[in-house]
XYZ file of C-alpha atoms in Angstrom:
720
model
C 36.475 22.548 21.961
C 33.566 20.847 20.283
C 30.658 21.219 22.673
C 26.919 20.887 22.669
C 24.249 22.330 24.905
C 22.503 18.946 24.853
C 23.568 16.302 27.396
C 25.746 13.415 26.261
C 24.022 10.036 26.539
C 25.960 7.486 24.439
C 29.595 6.559 23.762
C 30.636 5.662 20.209
C 34.227 4.402 20.018
C 36.129 3.978 16.752
C 39.178 1.721 17.015
C 41.705 2.524 14.293
C 42.126 5.375 11.849
C 41.714 3.348 8.646
C 40.226 4.755 5.447
C 36.636 3.870 6.400
C 36.868 5.572 9.783
C 38.665 8.592 8.327
C 35.799 9.176 5.895
C 33.277 8.505 8.650
C 34.875 11.203 10.842
C 34.548 13.703 8.019
C 30.875 12.800 7.582
C 30.328 13.051 11.338
C 31.815 16.528 11.419
C 29.352 17.590 8.728
C 26.397 15.954 10.462
C 27.010 14.884 14.087
C 24.437 12.961 16.085
C 23.492 15.067 19.146
C 24.037 13.333 22.475
C 26.906 11.103 21.282
C 30.460 11.318 22.611
C 32.692 10.183 19.760
C 36.125 8.665 20.474
C 38.876 7.590 18.077
C 41.660 5.299 19.305
C 44.774 5.151 17.118
C 48.471 4.490 17.803
C 49.634 7.777 16.244
C 48.384 11.197 15.144
C 48.354 10.270 11.445
C 47.273 7.385 9.220
C 49.092 6.781 5.917
C 46.983 6.422 2.775
C 47.834 3.118 1.090
C 47.068 4.367 -2.423
C 49.934 6.871 -2.333
C 52.526 4.714 -0.552
C 54.275 3.537 -3.766
C 54.371 7.139 -4.986
C 55.897 8.250 -1.688
C 58.495 5.462 -1.835
C 59.349 6.461 -5.410
C 59.811 10.083 -4.338
C 56.739 11.549 -6.063
C 55.028 12.586 -2.799
C 56.173 14.039 0.524
C 55.429 12.313 3.815
C 52.871 15.015 4.646
C 51.062 14.283 1.374
C 50.922 10.575 2.306
C 49.418 10.972 5.784
C 45.811 11.565 6.825
C 45.972 13.974 9.756
C 43.782 12.393 12.426
C 44.267 15.243 14.910
C 42.791 17.723 12.472
C 40.064 15.276 11.495
C 39.143 14.523 15.105
C 38.931 18.243 15.880
C 36.581 18.706 12.918
C 34.410 15.783 14.018
C 34.348 16.876 17.672
C 35.926 13.542 18.625
C 38.358 12.839 21.400
C 41.509 11.280 19.979
C 43.268 8.759 22.210
C 46.809 8.127 21.001
C 47.461 4.509 21.877
C 47.139 1.025 20.409
C 44.075 -0.949 21.480
C 45.036 -4.410 22.684
C 41.705 -5.952 23.689
C 37.946 -5.543 23.281
C 35.460 -7.260 25.592
C 31.938 -7.266 24.109
C 30.495 -8.654 27.359
C 31.547 -5.636 29.432
C 31.719 -3.243 26.448
C 35.248 -2.192 27.348
C 38.363 -1.585 25.245
C 41.859 -1.875 26.733
C 44.574 0.609 25.804
C 47.918 0.336 27.651
C 48.616 2.994 30.251
C 45.051 4.111 30.878
C 41.738 2.855 32.308
C 39.590 0.736 30.015
C 37.453 2.754 27.617
C 33.739 2.027 27.780
C 31.483 2.052 24.742
C 27.825 1.650 23.845
C 28.623 1.043 20.176
C 32.082 0.365 18.738
C 33.602 0.022 15.285
C 36.960 -1.528 14.376
C 39.019 -0.446 11.356
C 42.645 -1.299 12.161
C 43.749 -2.844 8.876
C 46.062 -5.823 8.861
C 49.630 -6.487 9.873
C 52.404 -8.694 8.565
C 53.142 -12.330 9.307
C 56.706 -11.798 8.092
C 58.170 -11.381 11.623
C 57.592 -15.143 11.996
C 60.479 -15.628 9.549
C 63.716 -16.069 11.566
C 65.666 -12.816 11.668
C 62.986 -10.751 9.940
C 62.035 -8.632 12.968
C 65.642 -7.492 13.426
C 66.760 -7.122 9.818
C 63.730 -6.185 7.673
C 60.624 -3.995 7.559
C 57.072 -5.269 6.999
C 54.985 -3.487 4.363
C 52.181 -3.203 6.919
C 51.560 -1.235 9.041
C 52.329 1.380 6.409
C 53.627 4.042 8.782
C 56.544 1.907 9.929
C 57.661 1.284 6.348
C 57.251 4.952 5.375
C 59.426 6.134 8.275
C 62.116 3.511 7.684
C 62.289 4.213 3.947
C 62.409 7.984 4.519
C 65.502 7.535 6.681
C 67.136 5.077 4.257
C 66.442 7.280 1.225
C 68.224 10.205 2.921
C 71.524 8.299 2.771
C 73.850 8.675 -0.226
C 75.702 5.353 -0.320
C 75.225 2.608 -2.912
C 72.387 0.277 -1.997
C 71.081 -3.238 -2.532
C 67.369 -3.746 -1.903
C 64.974 -6.683 -1.785
C 61.261 -7.311 -1.397
C 59.819 -10.589 -0.124
C 56.448 -11.325 -1.703
C 55.732 -11.225 -5.425
C 52.133 -10.030 -5.372
C 50.954 -6.684 -6.720
C 51.992 -4.865 -3.521
C 55.485 -6.360 -3.631
C 55.959 -5.484 -7.311
C 54.780 -1.901 -6.708
C 57.171 -1.479 -3.781
C 60.297 -2.889 -5.437
C 59.625 -0.807 -8.568
C 59.152 2.328 -6.446
C 62.292 1.686 -4.394
C 64.327 0.964 -7.515
C 63.105 4.146 -9.200
C 63.951 6.315 -6.166
C 67.485 4.923 -5.847
C 68.169 5.018 -9.594
C 67.367 8.735 -9.604
C 70.375 9.255 -7.339
C 72.611 6.589 -8.929
C 72.522 4.532 -5.711
C 70.983 1.266 -6.916
C 73.383 -1.655 -7.324
C 70.988 -4.580 -6.901
C 67.218 -5.089 -6.595
C 65.495 -8.437 -6.033
C 61.860 -9.513 -5.814
C 61.409 -12.912 -4.140
C 58.282 -15.084 -4.235
C 57.778 -18.575 -2.837
C 55.323 -19.365 -5.660
C 54.488 -17.705 -8.996
C 54.690 -13.900 -8.928
C 51.714 -11.668 -9.838
C 49.357 -14.648 -10.055
C 46.332 -12.496 -9.088
C 46.547 -10.538 -12.358
C 45.555 -11.406 -15.903
C 48.130 -12.526 -18.437
C 48.475 -9.093 -20.090
C 49.033 -7.278 -16.795
C 51.529 -9.887 -15.602
C 53.492 -9.488 -18.797
C 53.553 -5.690 -18.516
C 54.692 -5.738 -14.880
C 57.382 -8.330 -15.561
C 58.686 -6.096 -18.350
C 58.699 -3.121 -15.941
C 60.691 -5.134 -13.404
C 63.274 -5.964 -16.048
C 63.474 -2.325 -17.188
C 64.120 -1.170 -13.616
C 66.870 -3.764 -13.139
C 64.889 -5.930 -10.731
C 65.786 -9.613 -10.549
C 62.688 -11.782 -10.060
C 63.166 -15.014 -8.103
C 60.137 -17.339 -8.155
C 59.585 -20.691 -6.428
C 62.200 -19.492 -3.959
C 61.934 -20.052 -0.212
C 63.828 -18.162 2.489
C 65.452 -19.868 5.438
C 66.405 -16.846 7.567
C 67.645 -13.258 7.563
C 70.820 -11.880 9.100
C 72.260 -8.387 8.964
C 72.547 -7.416 5.297
C 71.840 -10.984 4.120
C 68.894 -13.124 2.990
C 69.649 -16.827 3.324
C 67.692 -18.990 0.876
C 66.718 -22.583 1.576
C 68.858 -23.788 -1.328
C 71.958 -22.372 0.371
C 72.375 -19.214 -1.700
C 72.789 -15.865 0.078
C 71.441 -12.555 -1.254
C 72.886 -9.258 -0.073
C 70.391 -6.561 0.875
C 70.792 -3.262 2.708
C 67.022 -2.665 2.880
C 64.574 -5.566 2.905
C 60.780 -5.228 2.809
C 58.274 -7.980 3.502
C 55.075 -7.728 1.428
C 53.832 -11.281 1.941
C 51.885 -13.027 4.664
C 49.410 -10.317 5.705
C 47.265 -11.284 8.686
C 44.824 -9.832 11.198
C 46.036 -8.377 14.484
C 46.339 -11.107 17.086
C 44.427 -9.312 19.854
C 41.167 -9.674 17.910
C 41.330 -13.394 18.655
C 40.637 -12.842 22.360
C 37.480 -10.838 21.673
C 35.145 -13.814 21.369
C 33.827 -12.327 18.120
C 33.405 -14.688 15.155
C 36.448 -14.758 12.888
C 37.610 -16.024 9.514
C 41.380 -16.459 9.193
C 41.754 -13.953 12.035
C 39.535 -11.284 10.452
C 36.252 -10.270 12.067
C 33.257 -11.763 10.274
C 30.687 -9.101 9.389
C 27.231 -9.342 7.867
C 25.724 -7.088 5.217
C 25.203 -4.359 7.854
C 28.954 -4.491 8.717
C 28.026 -5.854 12.163
C 30.148 -8.522 13.788
C 28.684 -11.437 15.739
C 27.986 -8.872 18.479
C 25.397 -6.372 17.268
C 27.087 -3.481 19.116
C 30.458 -4.018 17.424
C 30.989 -3.162 13.738
C 34.077 -3.706 11.588
C 35.288 -2.386 8.233
C 38.304 -2.372 5.947
C 40.926 -5.098 5.776
C 40.301 -6.360 9.333
C 36.740 -7.372 8.348
C 35.634 -10.440 6.390
C 32.364 -10.074 4.471
C 30.878 -13.518 5.035
C 28.133 -13.407 2.391
C 30.136 -11.612 -0.293
C 33.861 -12.311 0.267
C 36.211 -9.906 -1.506
C 39.996 -9.470 -1.636
C 41.631 -6.938 0.700
C 41.504 -3.656 -1.211
C 41.099 -0.007 -0.254
C 38.231 0.503 -2.684
C 35.932 -1.627 -0.502
C 36.949 0.240 2.658
C 36.177 3.582 1.025
C 32.746 2.462 -0.168
C 31.859 0.995 3.213
C 32.096 4.426 4.856
C 28.610 5.819 4.021
C 26.925 2.564 5.085
C 28.922 2.383 8.325
C 28.145 6.041 9.050
C 24.414 5.420 8.607
C 24.367 2.187 10.599
C 26.308 3.524 13.580
C 23.912 6.450 13.822
C 20.985 4.067 13.503
C 22.274 1.845 16.328
C 22.688 4.883 18.566
C 19.317 6.424 17.754
C 17.076 3.412 17.109
C 16.727 3.636 13.313
C 16.814 0.902 10.633
C 20.137 -0.380 9.273
C 21.269 -0.478 5.647
C 23.008 -3.270 3.705
C 26.400 -2.891 2.084
C 26.591 -4.371 -1.419
C 30.207 -4.564 -2.660
C 30.953 -4.427 -6.356
C 32.080 -7.686 -7.937
C 35.333 -6.340 -9.357
C 37.214 -3.073 -9.318
C 39.751 -1.197 -11.397
C 43.285 -1.826 -10.187
C 45.642 1.102 -10.815
C 49.197 -0.102 -10.178
C 52.215 2.216 -9.954
C 55.224 1.130 -12.016
C 58.044 3.046 -10.326
C 58.236 6.190 -12.408
C 55.223 8.276 -13.295
C 53.584 5.463 -15.233
C 50.834 3.119 -14.117
C 49.036 -0.026 -15.186
C 45.248 -0.422 -15.215
C 43.769 -3.899 -14.809
C 40.108 -4.939 -14.733
C 38.248 -8.010 -15.940
C 41.381 -9.322 -17.657
C 41.929 -6.150 -19.686
C 45.151 -4.212 -19.266
C 46.492 -0.768 -20.189
C 49.586 1.160 -19.097
C 51.296 4.499 -19.573
C 51.915 7.992 -18.215
C 48.298 9.045 -18.750
C 47.116 6.334 -16.385
C 49.567 7.532 -13.714
C 48.180 11.058 -14.034
C 44.682 9.619 -13.647
C 45.733 7.644 -10.556
C 47.479 10.705 -9.156
C 44.297 12.755 -9.679
C 42.157 10.136 -7.898
C 44.581 9.874 -4.960
C 44.967 13.625 -4.526
C 41.209 14.105 -4.722
C 40.749 11.522 -1.978
C 43.344 13.161 0.291
C 41.881 16.605 -0.367
C 38.779 15.472 1.519
C 40.866 15.554 4.703
C 43.045 18.554 3.915
C 40.235 20.883 2.851
C 37.745 20.425 5.657
C 34.835 22.851 5.410
C 34.756 25.652 7.955
C 31.565 25.301 9.935
C 30.027 28.739 10.386
C 29.263 29.834 13.969
C 25.606 30.328 14.845
C 24.327 33.796 13.901
C 24.108 36.462 16.586
C 20.648 37.614 17.682
C 19.308 40.467 15.573
C 18.704 42.539 18.677
C 21.787 42.534 20.931
C 23.687 44.745 23.347
C 26.353 47.086 22.037
C 29.885 45.706 22.196
C 28.911 42.029 21.812
C 30.958 41.609 18.615
C 34.039 43.139 20.267
C 33.658 40.920 23.331
C 33.492 37.790 21.172
C 36.559 38.837 19.193
C 37.660 37.782 15.742
C 38.744 34.281 16.762
C 37.563 31.590 19.183
C 38.917 31.494 22.735
C 41.828 29.096 22.680
C 43.021 26.848 25.450
C 46.698 27.464 24.722
C 46.709 30.328 27.204
C 44.749 28.372 29.771
C 41.924 30.748 28.785
C 43.623 33.292 31.034
C 42.734 36.918 31.541
C 45.402 39.357 30.349
C 47.987 40.558 32.890
C 46.838 44.191 33.000
C 43.171 43.270 33.497
C 44.165 40.727 36.128
C 46.283 43.207 38.083
C 43.609 45.909 37.957
C 40.849 43.507 38.970
C 42.641 41.599 41.709
C 45.400 43.935 42.830
C 43.492 45.594 45.665
C 42.305 42.245 47.037
C 45.663 40.489 47.382
C 47.824 41.418 50.348
C 49.089 40.251 53.695
C 45.868 39.955 55.672
C 47.539 37.845 58.369
C 50.991 37.682 59.875
C 51.253 33.967 59.079
C 50.273 34.379 55.391
C 52.810 35.886 52.976
C 51.854 36.461 49.324
C 54.830 35.583 47.131
C 56.006 38.208 44.634
C 54.552 37.829 41.171
C 53.123 34.346 41.777
C 49.591 33.027 42.240
C 50.805 31.456 45.479
C 51.462 32.186 49.130
C 53.676 31.093 51.986
C 51.885 29.822 55.093
C 53.562 29.651 58.471
C 52.179 26.561 60.242
C 53.915 25.982 63.535
C 57.538 25.314 62.679
C 56.813 24.253 59.073
C 56.980 26.409 55.961
C 54.034 25.546 53.762
C 53.134 26.980 50.355
C 49.821 26.861 48.519
C 48.905 27.451 44.883
C 45.949 26.862 42.602
C 45.501 26.458 38.854
C 42.742 25.338 36.548
C 42.314 24.950 32.792
C 39.352 24.688 30.485
C 39.828 21.608 28.345
C 41.546 22.134 24.998
C 41.719 18.438 24.110
C 38.792 16.054 24.135
C 40.845 13.293 25.807
C 40.112 13.771 29.543
C 43.079 11.691 30.652
C 45.587 13.758 28.670
C 43.863 16.945 29.814
C 44.076 15.857 33.451
C 47.761 15.020 33.187
C 48.506 18.425 31.654
C 46.429 20.292 34.246
C 48.140 18.427 37.079
C 51.606 19.296 35.768
C 50.534 22.892 35.131
C 49.426 23.191 38.768
C 52.419 21.322 40.202
C 54.850 23.633 38.400
C 54.101 26.448 40.867
C 55.085 24.155 43.721
C 58.241 22.950 41.960
C 59.221 26.540 41.096
C 59.124 27.493 44.802
C 61.464 24.645 45.694
C 58.713 22.925 47.653
C 57.754 19.284 48.007
C 54.093 18.662 46.985
C 51.991 17.639 49.961
C 48.218 17.569 49.381
C 45.887 18.336 46.464
C 42.199 18.948 46.001
C 40.480 18.586 42.638
C 37.940 21.011 41.185
C 35.899 19.812 38.210
C 33.238 21.338 36.012
C 31.713 18.489 34.023
C 29.586 18.787 30.888
C 26.030 17.526 31.256
C 25.875 13.757 30.729
C 23.950 10.728 31.803
C 25.091 9.180 35.115
C 26.802 6.329 33.241
C 28.861 8.714 31.108
C 29.674 10.888 34.119
C 30.973 7.837 35.947
C 33.137 6.877 32.945
C 34.510 10.413 32.631
C 35.235 10.748 36.348
C 36.979 7.381 36.347
C 39.378 8.475 33.595
C 40.032 11.866 35.201
C 40.677 10.558 38.699
C 42.864 7.713 37.460
C 45.108 10.237 35.699
C 45.017 12.668 38.632
C 46.006 9.969 41.103
C 48.826 8.792 38.836
C 50.309 12.280 38.430
C 49.952 13.359 42.058
C 51.308 10.077 43.385
C 54.394 10.435 41.187
C 54.813 13.995 42.491
C 54.510 12.799 46.095
C 51.188 14.498 46.852
C 47.988 12.945 48.213
C 44.595 13.792 46.716
C 42.455 14.615 49.757
C 39.162 15.506 48.089
C 37.569 17.835 45.618
C 34.434 19.447 44.282
C 32.371 18.941 41.126
C 29.700 20.963 39.384
C 28.021 20.939 35.970
C 28.642 23.389 33.152
C 28.909 23.769 29.401
C 32.375 22.232 29.014
C 35.010 20.325 30.903
C 37.203 22.414 33.233
C 39.804 20.906 35.585
C 41.714 22.454 38.459
C 43.988 21.578 41.375
C 44.780 23.397 44.583
C 48.063 22.086 45.947
C 50.039 22.603 49.134
C 53.743 21.970 49.472
C 56.373 21.931 52.190
C 59.687 23.803 52.025
C 62.835 22.886 53.912
C 63.845 26.557 53.795
C 62.452 29.838 52.506
C 60.702 29.256 49.164
C 62.260 30.375 45.909
C 60.451 33.305 44.325
C 60.854 35.744 41.459
C 62.951 37.907 43.746
C 66.551 37.044 44.510
C 68.159 36.923 41.061
C 71.657 38.447 40.990
C 73.457 40.432 38.338
C 75.456 38.043 36.149
C 73.210 35.046 36.821
C 72.616 32.833 33.811
C 69.022 32.109 32.786
C 67.994 28.488 32.176
C 64.730 27.413 30.508
C 63.714 23.742 30.854
C 61.065 23.403 28.112
C 60.714 24.722 24.559
C 58.152 27.408 23.760
C 55.118 27.111 21.509
C 52.076 25.580 23.202
C 49.853 28.635 22.776
C 50.622 28.984 19.081
C 50.260 25.276 18.346
C 46.957 24.903 20.213
C 45.554 28.050 18.619
C 46.503 26.634 15.212
C 45.021 23.241 16.070
C 41.657 24.852 16.806
C 41.560 26.313 13.297
C 43.010 23.283 11.486
C 46.381 24.899 10.729
C 48.639 22.669 12.851
C 49.952 19.294 11.730
C 48.849 16.412 13.895
C 52.376 15.352 14.843
C 53.112 18.904 16.049
C 50.051 18.777 18.286
C 50.911 15.291 19.571
C 54.480 16.380 20.372
C 53.206 19.494 22.167
C 50.774 17.454 24.268
C 53.593 15.090 25.250
C 55.754 18.019 26.357
C 52.874 19.500 28.352
C 52.559 16.172 30.179
C 56.262 16.202 31.089
C 56.854 16.530 34.832
C 59.254 19.219 36.065
C 59.995 17.272 39.246
C 63.541 16.264 38.322
C 64.227 19.705 36.821
C 63.254 21.333 40.107
C 65.467 18.925 42.063
C 68.428 19.843 39.856
C 67.867 23.608 39.960
C 66.621 24.328 43.474
C 69.953 23.895 45.246
C 71.616 26.513 43.039
C 68.890 28.871 41.771
C 68.664 32.396 43.176
C 65.203 32.923 41.628
C 62.807 30.670 39.763
C 59.335 30.658 38.210
C 57.354 28.602 35.729
C 56.529 29.999 32.293
C 52.771 30.034 31.761
C 50.107 32.449 30.546
C 52.150 35.640 30.360
C 54.749 34.073 28.077
C 58.511 33.852 28.506
C 59.145 37.591 28.486
C 56.155 38.326 30.697
C 57.456 36.000 33.389
C 61.034 37.207 32.899
C 59.796 40.760 33.323
C 58.214 39.709 36.616
C 61.567 38.290 37.742
C 63.379 41.466 36.715
C 60.909 43.672 38.571
C 60.979 41.556 41.736
C 64.803 41.332 41.675
C 65.303 44.995 40.582
C 67.441 43.926 37.607
C 67.448 43.811 33.829
C 68.136 40.898 31.471
C 69.729 40.083 28.140
C 68.157 37.270 26.096
C 69.729 35.386 23.175
C 66.832 34.689 20.838
C 68.609 31.977 18.843
C 69.307 30.012 22.048
C 65.640 29.665 23.000
C 64.259 26.162 22.254
C 60.941 25.984 20.408
C 58.457 23.178 19.808
C 58.307 21.447 16.448
C 56.082 23.489 14.147
C 55.828 26.550 16.403
C 58.206 28.810 14.406
C 56.425 27.981 11.126
C 53.032 28.779 12.637
C 54.308 31.984 14.217
C 55.773 33.052 10.854
C 52.333 32.379 9.341
C 50.767 34.818 11.809
C 49.079 32.351 14.184
C 48.514 33.971 17.573
C 46.709 32.826 20.724
C 43.915 34.765 22.371
C 45.903 36.824 24.910
C 48.988 37.295 22.754
C 48.292 41.003 22.223
C 47.980 41.596 25.981
C 51.313 39.851 26.564
C 53.096 41.734 23.776
C 51.827 45.072 25.106
C 53.907 44.547 28.266
C 57.156 45.044 26.303
C 56.264 47.033 23.174
C 59.879 47.686 22.211
C 60.832 44.032 21.657
C 58.938 43.440 18.424
C 56.734 40.493 17.491
C 57.543 39.815 13.841
C 57.766 36.196 12.730
C 59.109 33.687 15.225
C 59.824 36.456 17.757
C 56.133 36.261 18.569
C 56.918 33.067 20.521
C 58.570 35.202 23.208
C 55.073 36.372 24.174
C 53.327 33.076 23.504
C 51.275 31.982 26.528
C 52.375 28.552 27.726
C 50.362 25.781 29.311
C 52.422 23.533 31.605
C 55.515 25.385 30.472
C 59.078 24.990 31.655
C 60.887 26.398 34.654
C 62.844 29.635 34.237
C 65.734 29.852 36.720
C 68.426 32.416 37.469
C 71.538 30.448 38.495
C 75.191 31.316 39.234
C 77.158 31.633 36.001
C 79.812 29.147 37.107
C 77.135 26.464 37.702
C 75.028 26.843 34.545
C 76.814 24.361 32.260
C 76.862 21.649 34.902
C 73.168 22.213 35.622
C 72.306 22.080 31.914
C 74.146 18.769 31.556
C 72.179 17.313 34.457
C 68.869 18.549 33.053
C 69.571 17.083 29.618
C 70.565 13.767 31.202
C 67.096 13.690 32.768
C 65.503 14.152 29.319
C 64.766 17.874 29.373
C 65.211 20.071 26.301
C 66.905 22.680 28.508
C 68.894 25.667 27.307
C 70.817 28.630 28.629
C 68.973 31.567 27.117
C 70.499 34.699 28.638
C 71.932 36.563 31.588
C 70.670 38.925 34.287
C 71.943 42.497 33.922
C 72.057 45.542 36.185
C 69.117 47.589 37.374
C 67.667 49.983 34.819
C 68.905 48.030 31.771
C 65.476 46.521 31.056
C 65.078 43.424 28.878
C 67.319 43.379 25.821
C 67.009 40.859 22.970
C 70.140 39.792 21.074
């Protein structure tokens, strides 16, 4: 976690992961402003770079090369990343609305969300075509279409530079695999009118070379499946249609009350909107005094000025003016590895220009791939012996819940846990107990996590599910919960905002589980830590680790990998989409899984800090049995095997692996000992019920798998 010993006093919120904000995050990571909590709101974990989109479409770049990884960038900048699409900003209350969560408060905000397409206004477009913007939607759709092998007809609506680049790139990609049968570029006016005569001539020649038919002064009436109906009655066939015309600002900006020009936010020379506390940059901004066309070069050059001015607004310094250049060099891809350069009416083309463009684009993306490693503060010259060993060679990760290893835990707590009362029964192997209260059977469990993501709402949801899993695993119905919070030092306003987000998420998760939040306790510390103590009611004796029978099948309800992925995320080795997928899985409730399994399971537990084999070992010991595991049957999270093969390990991995030294930890096998946060349920069920139970679990959306079988006593744990 990014943390500071200084209290937080101001909220800076960035809306959108456009090029300007991406560069700003990198600058912030190099030179943060103490006392500021930085937030980035973006619909997804990545942001595609527009300069490389034609190259990606043509097949010159992979999808990973195209995307700016905002998860990695946010980690570097110490920012909380909220994955969601903003849908409103209210400058009067300084609040931003994101669906599914409380409004996000800001002191200063900046908007860099790009533009979207007006093409869906064309009848049939939304169902039968793809807009060129937002870029991510087009990239995903084209990736899927390009993977096919059948003959294809393609079309692009909009004969500007972007449309010409896209149709040339698509044609090139399909021609390489002998799939192209027809390509059409359609414009309602004169194509390529923004370019000089020489450049227009060169691009028209390229279109002809690539077999693209250019239709000008041509209007479209509607689209149907596989067909483009023109106003003159002709019908064009197209298996993949892109719309590169009619770009416009996002509609929700219109309700902001901020001054606009054709839907874009009007900004002055300081990049401030009509509200001094709201800035805007990139294509969603209109520079009132020096209007310029929408182009990435302006967004990139706005970044240093925006970085300075946001810091100045938050600290009381003077602002700087942004002075855009009058013209810029346009480097236009021409399908294959050739490009056209256009500036001030002069035009050049060839393979050398593509190599130059490729160099510029790769250099830009390298800024986000090769983030500098910020050195930790030096240790005091005079220090106690053993300090280096205690710190370890890597930072403490949150993927193990920052747990103590099993051996240390047993030695430290073993003599203090026992049946002190006749009505209190510690449950075997679990951090829980059974309480006899009159005629009711009540269970109690507690769990807490130090935050491993800067988004408090996501962290609260994960912590709640992590704590509830103990209750579900015992076959109990959640009853009451108390909340324990350690909050970082902040001003009262920021504390109120943080508490509001946390308690909103806590209430949502506990209400869904059927539990009531009855109170809690807060204190201040260096970093955010969240915990829940939960009681539950059982209709019969609770399920425990004991009770498994020889021949029982083992069912796991979630894939493995959270410890490895979160450890990699802390060091910038995990892809953003892997992290986002892992966070989603950690938020997944096991309520329905428990309902399916409890009626049949002989023994059950949740897989958490000791890893799959650590918790299976606990079940074997409590049930006096062995087990056989099929390694290939175990589900894993996207990216986890690759990271494990690369040697990524979480903090307590070695302690977990030491419990079963004969298993081996090479490559992806390391995931067997990977500590899990909000992991799945592990259940021993009758063999004749396992397939039916798996079908039910999968119908409820769980990535459940049968992973092995319980064997006789003395057989230990065997891996197949």
